[in-house]
mmCIF file of C-alpha atoms in Angstrom:
data_model
loop_
_atom_site.group_PDB
_atom_site.id
_atom_site.type_symbol
_atom_site.label_atom_id
_atom_site.label_comp_id
_atom_site.label_asym_id
_atom_site.label_seq_id
_atom_site.Cartn_x
_atom_site.Cartn_y
_atom_site.Cartn_z
ATOM 1 C CA MET A 1 -67.464 27.086 215.343
ATOM 2 C CA GLY A 2 -63.834 26.588 216.194
ATOM 3 C CA GLU A 3 -61.791 25.564 219.164
ATOM 4 C CA SER A 4 -62.624 28.889 220.797
ATOM 5 C CA LEU A 5 -66.115 27.646 221.634
ATOM 6 C CA VAL A 6 -64.872 24.782 223.741
ATOM 7 C CA GLY A 7 -65.031 25.209 227.503
ATOM 8 C CA GLN A 8 -66.628 27.992 229.528
ATOM 9 C CA PRO A 9 -69.264 30.309 228.074
ATOM 10 C CA LYS A 10 -67.415 33.047 226.196
ATOM 11 C CA ILE A 11 -70.256 35.509 226.551
ATOM 12 C CA SER A 12 -72.678 35.372 229.447
ATOM 13 C CA VAL A 13 -75.446 37.549 230.809
ATOM 14 C CA ASP A 14 -76.698 37.620 234.361
ATOM 15 C CA LEU A 15 -79.594 38.998 236.365
ATOM 16 C CA GLY A 16 -80.085 39.043 240.097
ATOM 17 C CA ILE A 17 -80.242 41.044 243.281
ATOM 18 C CA GLY A 18 -77.669 42.738 245.453
ATOM 19 C CA PHE A 19 -77.661 43.630 249.119
ATOM 20 C CA TYR A 20 -75.837 46.349 251.032
ATOM 21 C CA GLU A 21 -76.450 48.761 253.885
ATOM 22 C CA PRO A 22 -75.808 52.433 253.113
ATOM 23 C CA THR A 23 -76.551 55.269 255.504
ATOM 24 C CA LEU A 24 -78.666 57.810 253.624
ATOM 25 C CA SER A 25 -78.961 60.374 256.384
ATOM 26 C CA GLY A 26 -79.732 63.156 253.882
ATOM 27 C CA PHE A 27 -83.077 61.470 253.303
ATOM 28 C CA ASP A 28 -83.756 59.727 256.583
ATOM 29 C CA ASP A 29 -82.875 62.618 258.910
ATOM 30 C CA ASN A 30 -84.266 65.368 256.698
ATOM 31 C CA GLN A 31 -86.230 67.907 258.757
ATOM 32 C CA SER A 32 -87.908 69.768 255.878
ATOM 33 C CA VAL A 33 -88.985 67.084 253.418
ATOM 34 C CA GLN A 34 -90.756 63.919 254.448
ATOM 35 C CA PHE A 35 -89.107 61.272 252.258
ATOM 36 C CA PRO A 36 -90.454 57.721 251.953
ATOM 37 C CA THR A 37 -89.796 55.653 255.062
ATOM 38 C CA LYS A 38 -86.650 53.597 254.745
ATOM 39 C CA GLY A 39 -87.131 49.902 254.297
ATOM 40 C CA PHE A 40 -85.397 46.821 253.002
ATOM 41 C CA PHE A 41 -86.461 47.314 249.376
ATOM 42 C CA ASN A 42 -85.519 51.003 249.051
ATOM 43 C CA ARG A 43 -82.327 50.856 251.112
ATOM 44 C CA ASN A 44 -80.752 47.424 251.210
ATOM 45 C CA MET A 45 -81.828 45.726 247.997
ATOM 46 C CA MET A 46 -80.509 46.420 244.514
ATOM 47 C CA ILE A 47 -81.305 45.160 241.048
ATOM 48 C CA ASN A 48 -78.207 43.599 239.565
ATOM 49 C CA TRP A 49 -77.505 42.752 235.931
ATOM 50 C CA GLY A 50 -74.379 42.276 233.899
ATOM 51 C CA ILE A 51 -72.710 40.987 230.794
ATOM 52 C CA TYR A 52 -69.321 39.286 230.692
ATOM 53 C CA TYR A 53 -66.852 38.218 228.037
ATOM 54 C CA GLU A 54 -64.124 35.644 228.603
ATOM 55 C CA PHE A 55 -61.129 37.419 227.096
ATOM 56 C CA PHE A 56 -58.390 35.151 228.443
ATOM 57 C CA ASN A 57 -58.100 31.706 230.004
ATOM 58 C CA ASN A 58 -59.794 31.872 233.416
ATOM 59 C CA ALA A 59 -60.566 35.570 233.084
ATOM 60 C CA ARG A 60 -63.641 37.588 232.198
ATOM 61 C CA ILE A 61 -64.212 41.261 231.644
ATOM 62 C CA GLY A 62 -67.584 42.929 231.581
ATOM 63 C CA TYR A 63 -70.125 45.383 232.853
ATOM 64 C CA ASN A 64 -72.178 44.971 235.986
ATOM 65 C CA SER A 65 -74.750 47.348 237.358
ATOM 66 C CA PHE A 66 -76.232 47.485 240.845
ATOM 67 C CA THR A 67 -79.194 49.853 241.132
ATOM 68 C CA SER A 68 -81.028 50.925 244.264
ATOM 69 C CA TYR A 69 -84.435 52.569 243.752
ATOM 70 C CA ASP A 70 -86.714 54.657 245.922
ATOM 71 C CA ILE A 71 -90.081 56.048 244.846
ATOM 72 C CA GLY A 72 -92.439 58.227 246.829
ATOM 73 C CA LYS A 73 -95.758 59.893 246.070
ATOM 74 C CA ASN A 74 -97.154 63.085 247.560
ATOM 75 C CA ILE A 75 -93.851 64.394 248.894
ATOM 76 C CA LEU A 76 -94.936 67.680 250.443
ATOM 77 C CA LEU A 77 -92.935 70.624 249.073
ATOM 78 C CA LEU A 78 -93.487 74.370 249.245
ATOM 79 C CA ASN A 79 -96.236 74.544 246.623
ATOM 80 C CA SER A 80 -96.923 71.031 245.431
ATOM 81 C CA GLU A 81 -97.151 67.405 246.372
ATOM 82 C CA ALA A 82 -94.436 65.885 244.222
ATOM 83 C CA ILE A 83 -93.688 62.426 242.960
ATOM 84 C CA PHE A 84 -90.128 61.627 243.936
ATOM 85 C CA ARG A 85 -87.823 59.049 242.359
ATOM 86 C CA ARG A 86 -84.295 58.325 243.512
ATOM 87 C CA SER A 87 -81.806 55.869 242.083
ATOM 88 C CA LEU A 88 -78.233 55.065 243.028
ATOM 89 C CA ILE A 89 -76.468 53.198 240.256
ATOM 90 C CA TYR A 90 -73.154 51.486 240.926
ATOM 91 C CA ARG A 91 -71.812 50.784 237.439
ATOM 92 C CA MET A 92 -68.952 48.346 237.688
ATOM 93 C CA PHE A 93 -66.418 47.359 235.042
ATOM 94 C CA PRO A 94 -65.107 44.152 236.545
ATOM 95 C CA ILE A 95 -62.152 41.947 235.770
ATOM 96 C CA GLU A 96 -63.021 38.521 237.092
ATOM 97 C CA THR A 97 -60.687 35.547 237.335
ATOM 98 C CA TYR A 98 -61.910 32.097 238.229
ATOM 99 C CA PHE A 99 -61.185 28.426 238.477
ATOM 100 C CA ARG A 100 -63.326 25.330 238.774
ATOM 101 C CA TRP A 101 -62.869 23.796 242.171
ATOM 102 C CA ARG A 102 -65.231 20.916 241.300
ATOM 103 C CA PRO A 103 -66.808 20.104 237.906
ATOM 104 C CA LYS A 104 -69.936 22.069 238.849
ATOM 105 C CA ILE A 105 -68.421 24.565 241.285
ATOM 106 C CA GLU A 106 -66.439 27.644 240.369
ATOM 107 C CA LEU A 107 -64.676 30.120 242.642
ATOM 108 C CA ASN A 108 -64.230 33.593 241.225
ATOM 109 C CA PHE A 109 -62.367 36.760 242.176
ATOM 110 C CA THR A 110 -63.551 40.184 241.050
ATOM 111 C CA LEU A 111 -61.892 43.590 241.039
ATOM 112 C CA ALA A 112 -63.939 46.430 239.601
ATOM 113 C CA PRO A 113 -63.647 50.177 239.200
ATOM 114 C CA ILE A 114 -66.995 51.879 239.796
ATOM 115 C CA TRP A 115 -68.595 54.791 238.023
ATOM 116 C CA GLY A 116 -71.473 55.619 240.329
ATOM 117 C CA ARG A 117 -74.398 57.872 239.606
ATOM 118 C CA GLY A 118 -77.072 59.271 241.888
ATOM 119 C CA ARG A 119 -80.245 60.560 240.264
ATOM 120 C CA ILE A 120 -83.192 62.368 241.833
ATOM 121 C CA GLU A 121 -86.281 63.148 239.789
ATOM 122 C CA MET A 122 -89.416 64.969 240.863
ATOM 123 C CA ASP A 123 -92.733 65.685 239.196
ATOM 124 C CA THR A 124 -93.811 69.050 240.543
ATOM 125 C CA THR A 125 -96.423 71.618 239.562
ATOM 126 C CA PRO A 126 -95.048 73.290 236.377
ATOM 127 C CA GLY A 127 -95.514 76.898 237.500
ATOM 128 C CA ASP A 128 -93.880 76.339 240.884
ATOM 129 C CA LYS A 129 -91.030 74.067 239.961
ATOM 130 C CA THR A 130 -88.185 76.513 240.685
ATOM 131 C CA GLU A 131 -89.527 77.288 244.176
ATOM 132 C CA ASP A 132 -90.233 73.640 244.854
ATOM 133 C CA TRP A 133 -86.799 72.497 243.718
ATOM 134 C CA ASN A 134 -85.098 75.210 245.762
ATOM 135 C CA PHE A 135 -87.105 74.148 248.809
ATOM 136 C CA PHE A 136 -86.123 70.544 248.130
ATOM 137 C CA ILE A 137 -82.393 71.281 247.644
ATOM 138 C CA ASN A 138 -82.283 73.657 250.625
ATOM 139 C CA SER A 139 -83.392 70.733 252.775
ATOM 140 C CA PHE A 140 -79.964 69.121 252.169
ATOM 141 C CA GLY A 141 -78.050 72.231 253.340
ATOM 142 C CA GLY A 142 -75.471 74.166 251.291
ATOM 143 C CA ASN A 143 -76.097 77.505 249.571
ATOM 144 C CA PRO A 144 -79.740 78.535 249.778
ATOM 145 C CA ASP A 145 -81.887 78.768 246.615
ATOM 146 C CA PRO A 146 -79.220 77.641 244.108
ATOM 147 C CA VAL A 147 -81.683 77.074 241.252
ATOM 148 C CA GLU A 148 -82.543 80.126 239.193
ATOM 149 C CA ASP A 149 -84.599 78.642 236.424
ATOM 150 C CA MET A 150 -85.694 75.166 235.472
ATOM 151 C CA GLY A 151 -85.850 73.553 232.057
ATOM 152 C CA ALA A 152 -87.981 70.730 230.841
ATOM 153 C CA THR A 153 -85.938 68.047 232.580
ATOM 154 C CA ASP A 154 -86.470 67.937 236.323
ATOM 155 C CA VAL A 155 -83.566 65.862 237.539
ATOM 156 C CA MET A 156 -80.503 66.324 239.710
ATOM 157 C CA ILE A 157 -77.488 64.118 239.152
ATOM 158 C CA SER A 158 -74.206 63.312 240.834
ATOM 159 C CA ASP A 159 -71.331 61.151 239.579
ATOM 160 C CA TRP A 160 -68.534 59.615 241.578
ATOM 161 C CA ILE A 161 -65.882 56.955 241.238
ATOM 162 C CA GLY A 162 -65.030 54.032 243.430
ATOM 163 C CA TYR A 163 -63.801 50.469 243.433
ATOM 164 C CA SER A 164 -65.006 47.079 244.516
ATOM 165 C CA SER A 165 -63.558 43.694 245.342
ATOM 166 C CA MET A 166 -65.575 40.486 245.604
ATOM 167 C CA LEU A 167 -65.134 36.780 246.085
ATOM 168 C CA GLY A 168 -67.702 34.556 244.438
ATOM 169 C CA PHE A 169 -69.049 31.066 244.378
ATOM 170 C CA ARG A 170 -70.780 29.780 241.248
ATOM 171 C CA TYR A 171 -72.754 26.597 240.930
ATOM 172 C CA TYR A 172 -73.338 25.363 237.380
ATOM 173 C CA ILE A 173 -76.822 23.919 236.865
ATOM 174 C CA SER A 174 -75.908 23.028 233.300
ATOM 175 C CA SER A 175 -72.963 23.970 231.116
ATOM 176 C CA ARG A 176 -74.795 27.178 230.156
ATOM 177 C CA MET A 177 -76.688 28.058 233.344
ATOM 178 C CA ALA A 178 -75.374 28.868 236.790
ATOM 179 C CA VAL A 179 -76.227 30.507 240.095
ATOM 180 C CA ASP A 180 -73.607 32.937 241.345
ATOM 181 C CA LEU A 181 -73.205 34.177 244.913
ATOM 182 C CA LYS A 182 -70.709 36.951 245.599
ATOM 183 C CA GLY A 183 -69.592 38.830 248.673
ATOM 184 C CA GLY A 184 -67.157 41.659 249.072
ATOM 185 C CA PHE A 185 -66.944 45.377 249.581
ATOM 186 C CA MET A 186 -67.119 48.620 247.655
ATOM 187 C CA ASN A 187 -65.671 52.007 248.316
ATOM 188 C CA ASN A 188 -67.242 55.115 246.762
ATOM 189 C CA SER A 189 -65.774 58.617 246.830
ATOM 190 C CA TYR A 190 -69.177 60.308 246.973
ATOM 191 C CA LYS A 191 -69.383 63.989 247.937
ATOM 192 C CA ASN A 192 -72.720 65.596 248.642
ATOM 193 C CA ASP A 193 -71.654 68.990 247.249
ATOM 194 C CA LYS A 194 -71.011 67.531 243.785
ATOM 195 C CA TRP A 195 -74.587 67.341 242.564
ATOM 196 C CA ARG A 196 -75.805 69.315 239.583
ATOM 197 C CA ILE A 197 -79.145 70.384 238.232
ATOM 198 C CA GLN A 198 -79.554 72.136 234.902
ATOM 199 C CA ARG A 199 -75.726 72.416 234.875
ATOM 200 C CA GLN A 200 -75.830 74.373 238.144
ATOM 201 C CA PRO A 201 -73.836 72.896 241.044
ATOM 202 C CA VAL A 202 -75.968 72.194 244.090
ATOM 203 C CA THR A 203 -75.658 70.402 247.397
ATOM 204 C CA GLY A 204 -77.322 67.014 247.543
ATOM 205 C CA PRO A 205 -78.183 64.570 250.299
ATOM 206 C CA THR A 206 -75.562 63.340 252.739
ATOM 207 C CA MET A 207 -74.967 59.642 252.097
ATOM 208 C CA LYS A 208 -72.378 57.321 253.559
ATOM 209 C CA ILE A 209 -71.651 54.850 250.783
ATOM 210 C CA ASP A 210 -67.951 54.233 251.335
ATOM 211 C CA LYS A 211 -66.468 51.083 252.867
ATOM 212 C CA LEU A 212 -69.644 49.097 252.351
ATOM 213 C CA PRO A 213 -69.924 45.319 252.428
ATOM 214 C CA ILE A 214 -71.910 44.134 249.404
ATOM 215 C CA PHE A 215 -73.448 40.805 248.439
ATOM 216 C CA SER A 216 -75.045 39.606 245.236
ATOM 217 C CA LEU A 217 -77.032 36.608 244.111
ATOM 218 C CA LYS A 218 -77.633 36.177 240.408
ATOM 219 C CA PHE A 219 -78.610 33.785 237.708
ATOM 220 C CA VAL A 220 -76.087 33.439 234.885
ATOM 221 C CA TYR A 221 -76.776 32.279 231.349
ATOM 222 C CA GLY A 222 -73.986 31.554 228.895
ATOM 223 C CA ILE A 223 -74.946 32.793 225.451
ATOM 224 C CA ARG A 224 -72.107 31.022 223.668
ATOM 225 C CA MET B 1 -112.876 36.285 212.147
ATOM 226 C CA ARG B 2 -110.212 37.323 209.663
ATOM 227 C CA TYR B 3 -107.584 37.523 212.438
ATOM 228 C CA ILE B 4 -108.554 34.098 213.758
ATOM 229 C CA PHE B 5 -108.150 32.694 210.255
ATOM 230 C CA ILE B 6 -104.715 34.316 209.871
ATOM 231 C CA LEU B 7 -103.723 33.007 213.311
ATOM 232 C CA LEU B 8 -104.819 29.482 212.399
ATOM 233 C CA VAL B 9 -102.858 29.609 209.150
ATOM 234 C CA PHE B 10 -99.793 30.882 211.051
ATOM 235 C CA ILE B 11 -100.081 28.129 213.672
ATOM 236 C CA ASN B 12 -100.549 25.569 210.919
ATOM 237 C CA PHE B 13 -97.335 26.642 209.214
ATOM 238 C CA SER B 14 -95.335 27.023 212.417
ATOM 239 C CA LEU B 15 -96.247 23.527 213.642
ATOM 240 C CA GLY B 16 -95.773 21.927 210.257
ATOM 241 C CA GLN B 17 -93.244 19.123 210.086
ATOM 242 C CA ASP B 18 -90.806 18.236 207.404
ATOM 243 C CA PRO B 19 -91.896 14.794 206.146
ATOM 244 C CA ASN B 20 -88.390 14.187 204.789
ATOM 245 C CA GLY B 21 -86.889 14.459 208.258
ATOM 246 C CA GLN B 22 -89.186 12.041 210.051
ATOM 247 C CA ASP B 23 -87.293 8.915 209.169
ATOM 248 C CA LEU B 24 -83.867 10.276 210.163
ATOM 249 C CA ASP B 25 -82.177 9.027 213.309
ATOM 250 C CA PRO B 26 -82.247 11.954 215.786
ATOM 251 C CA CYS B 27 -79.048 10.669 217.401
ATOM 252 C CA SER B 28 -77.186 11.232 214.125
ATOM 253 C CA ASP B 29 -78.432 14.780 213.631
ATOM 254 C CA PRO B 30 -75.640 17.277 212.838
ATOM 255 C CA LEU B 31 -76.586 19.314 215.950
ATOM 256 C CA ILE B 32 -76.056 16.302 218.221
ATOM 257 C CA LYS B 33 -72.766 15.568 216.478
ATOM 258 C CA LEU B 34 -71.709 19.200 216.878
ATOM 259 C CA ALA B 35 -72.498 19.067 220.610
ATOM 260 C CA GLU B 36 -70.508 15.847 220.940
ATOM 261 C CA THR B 37 -67.418 17.187 219.222
ATOM 262 C CA LYS B 38 -67.392 20.878 220.181
ATOM 263 C CA GLY B 39 -69.606 20.993 223.262
ATOM 264 C CA ILE B 40 -73.160 22.121 223.994
ATOM 265 C CA LYS B 41 -72.137 25.775 223.986
ATOM 266 C CA ALA B 42 -71.178 25.446 220.350
ATOM 267 C CA ILE B 43 -74.889 25.111 219.552
ATOM 268 C CA PRO B 44 -76.200 28.494 218.401
ATOM 269 C CA LEU B 45 -78.912 29.939 220.663
ATOM 270 C CA LYS B 46 -81.438 29.906 217.819
ATOM 271 C CA ASP B 47 -81.050 26.112 217.578
ATOM 272 C CA MET B 48 -81.315 25.404 221.307
ATOM 273 C CA VAL B 49 -85.028 24.506 221.271
ATOM 274 C CA ARG B 50 -84.479 22.131 218.358
ATOM 275 C CA PHE B 51 -81.444 20.680 220.124
ATOM 276 C CA GLN B 52 -83.490 19.986 223.281
ATOM 277 C CA ARG B 53 -86.139 18.241 221.185
ATOM 278 C CA LEU B 54 -83.480 16.226 219.379
ATOM 279 C CA MET B 55 -81.974 15.076 222.678
ATOM 280 C CA LYS B 56 -85.388 13.902 223.899
ATOM 281 C CA ALA B 57 -86.067 12.178 220.588
ATOM 282 C CA CYS B 58 -82.658 10.531 220.733
ATOM 283 C CA GLN B 59 -83.341 9.279 224.258
ATOM 284 C CA ARG B 60 -86.695 7.867 223.143
ATOM 285 C CA ALA B 61 -84.942 6.179 220.227
ATOM 286 C CA GLY B 62 -82.639 4.345 222.633
ATOM 287 C CA GLY B 63 -79.785 6.838 222.722
ATOM 288 C CA THR B 64 -79.951 7.520 226.476
ATOM 289 C CA GLU B 65 -76.329 6.533 226.993
ATOM 290 C CA GLN B 66 -75.217 8.715 224.072
ATOM 291 C CA ILE B 67 -76.926 11.767 225.590
ATOM 292 C CA LYS B 68 -75.459 11.001 229.018
ATOM 293 C CA GLN B 69 -72.005 10.817 227.436
ATOM 294 C CA LEU B 70 -72.636 14.106 225.657
ATOM 295 C CA HIS B 71 -73.365 15.863 228.958
ATOM 296 C CA ARG B 72 -70.513 14.124 230.773
ATOM 297 C CA LYS B 73 -68.014 15.122 228.098
ATOM 298 C CA ASP B 74 -69.245 18.721 228.296
ATOM 299 C CA TRP B 75 -68.710 18.850 232.062
ATOM 300 C CA ASP B 76 -65.260 17.243 231.696
ATOM 301 C CA ARG B 77 -64.294 19.664 228.958
ATOM 302 C CA ASP B 78 -65.291 22.702 231.045
ATOM 303 C CA TYR B 79 -63.671 21.339 234.178
ATOM 304 C CA LYS B 80 -60.365 20.508 232.487
ATOM 305 C CA LYS B 81 -60.161 23.930 230.911
ATOM 306 C CA ALA B 82 -60.887 25.876 234.088
ATOM 307 C CA ARG B 83 -59.571 23.829 236.984
ATOM 308 C CA THR B 84 -56.171 25.532 237.075
ATOM 309 C CA MET B 85 -55.518 29.224 236.782
ATOM 310 C CA ALA B 86 -53.498 30.448 233.835
ATOM 311 C CA SER B 87 -50.728 33.049 233.674
ATOM 312 C CA TRP B 88 -51.483 36.255 235.633
ATOM 313 C CA THR B 89 -54.957 35.193 236.748
ATOM 314 C CA SER B 90 -53.694 33.619 239.976
ATOM 315 C CA THR B 91 -51.954 36.896 240.896
ATOM 316 C CA HIS B 92 -55.196 38.777 240.262
ATOM 317 C CA ALA B 93 -57.102 36.283 242.406
ATOM 318 C CA MET B 94 -54.558 36.665 245.202
ATOM 319 C CA CYS B 95 -54.867 40.485 245.089
ATOM 320 C CA VAL B 96 -58.654 40.211 245.376
ATOM 321 C CA PHE B 97 -58.376 37.740 248.221
ATOM 322 C CA VAL B 98 -55.904 39.887 250.161
ATOM 323 C CA SER B 99 -58.008 43.048 249.718
ATOM 324 C CA PHE B 100 -61.090 41.103 250.844
ATOM 325 C CA ILE B 101 -59.371 39.832 253.985
ATOM 326 C CA TYR B 102 -57.834 43.243 254.686
ATOM 327 C CA PHE B 103 -61.225 44.968 254.445
ATOM 328 C CA PHE B 104 -63.185 42.545 256.594
ATOM 329 C CA ALA B 105 -60.367 42.166 259.143
ATOM 330 C CA GLY B 106 -60.341 45.959 259.349
ATOM 331 C CA LYS B 107 -64.090 45.994 259.871
ATOM 332 C CA ALA B 108 -63.825 43.466 262.651
ATOM 333 C CA LEU B 109 -60.656 44.587 264.392
ATOM 334 C CA ALA B 110 -60.146 48.301 263.745
ATOM 335 C CA THR B 111 -61.076 50.740 266.475
ATOM 336 C CA VAL B 112 -61.920 54.411 266.124
ATOM 337 C CA PRO B 113 -59.048 56.541 267.525
ATOM 338 C CA SER B 114 -60.098 58.543 270.537
#
């Protein structure tokens, strides 16, 4: 319990929601597979959580994750009606600087590299999974029938990098608790031919997730 | 029946009070003193519930002004520490601000070349 505990929370956790507007044409304009209808919850809203550490005066470093989910039942494939789950995770490693404009109001400035990950899972009929996955992947274009055999894990994954910049406004409810509103943009270098399944490269859905405005609203709690 | 008995015993122990502590002034508790000298965030998370109870007890015992001062000093302490940017942090903030303006100005003003 030394001088280091005086002032802002050194370690804080936060939980909230994020908003953005990507164009997921690989899903929405797909002619072969009927994906879940796009809506606010599966397109524009993200779950947002993070943890920050104040490593310098007026500066925090941390981890912040924005995740967009989509779930659909009875997606009609070649042989089966599959359960489909899609997540886009924007994992940010922000450096945030801030100052208190008023005793209860803070303005903050965030720069963050992004390690993004797209993940598509499907529960298909075991005996037909290779045909079903090929049918599914063919619907995005690229080389036909890229999957030769499937293992136990039915998931296709893509990673990309990007960066984000945000300005934020934080209102302190108490010295430990605050509400934080941020707005800014993120740029992701996503390529739809960089997906992989069972270590085999495949073509995934076309998505426009570069140059996107992004907003977040979260509740912050200072642990110490 | 056995589980209800165990539950009752557990509740009995968990709500038990220390008779030695009842006569102490809650406003002089070491946790209150710690919050006054080092700030509320110096209170460990595990003691937060006890700290909240102590503050209420202190207010009931006539220490309303002391608790108000405790909160006021905490706000002042945080504000003084964070109201001006230190070292390189202002440069970082300026970079973020410029990139923000550049992006949104581009969104608003840029046109697609024909």
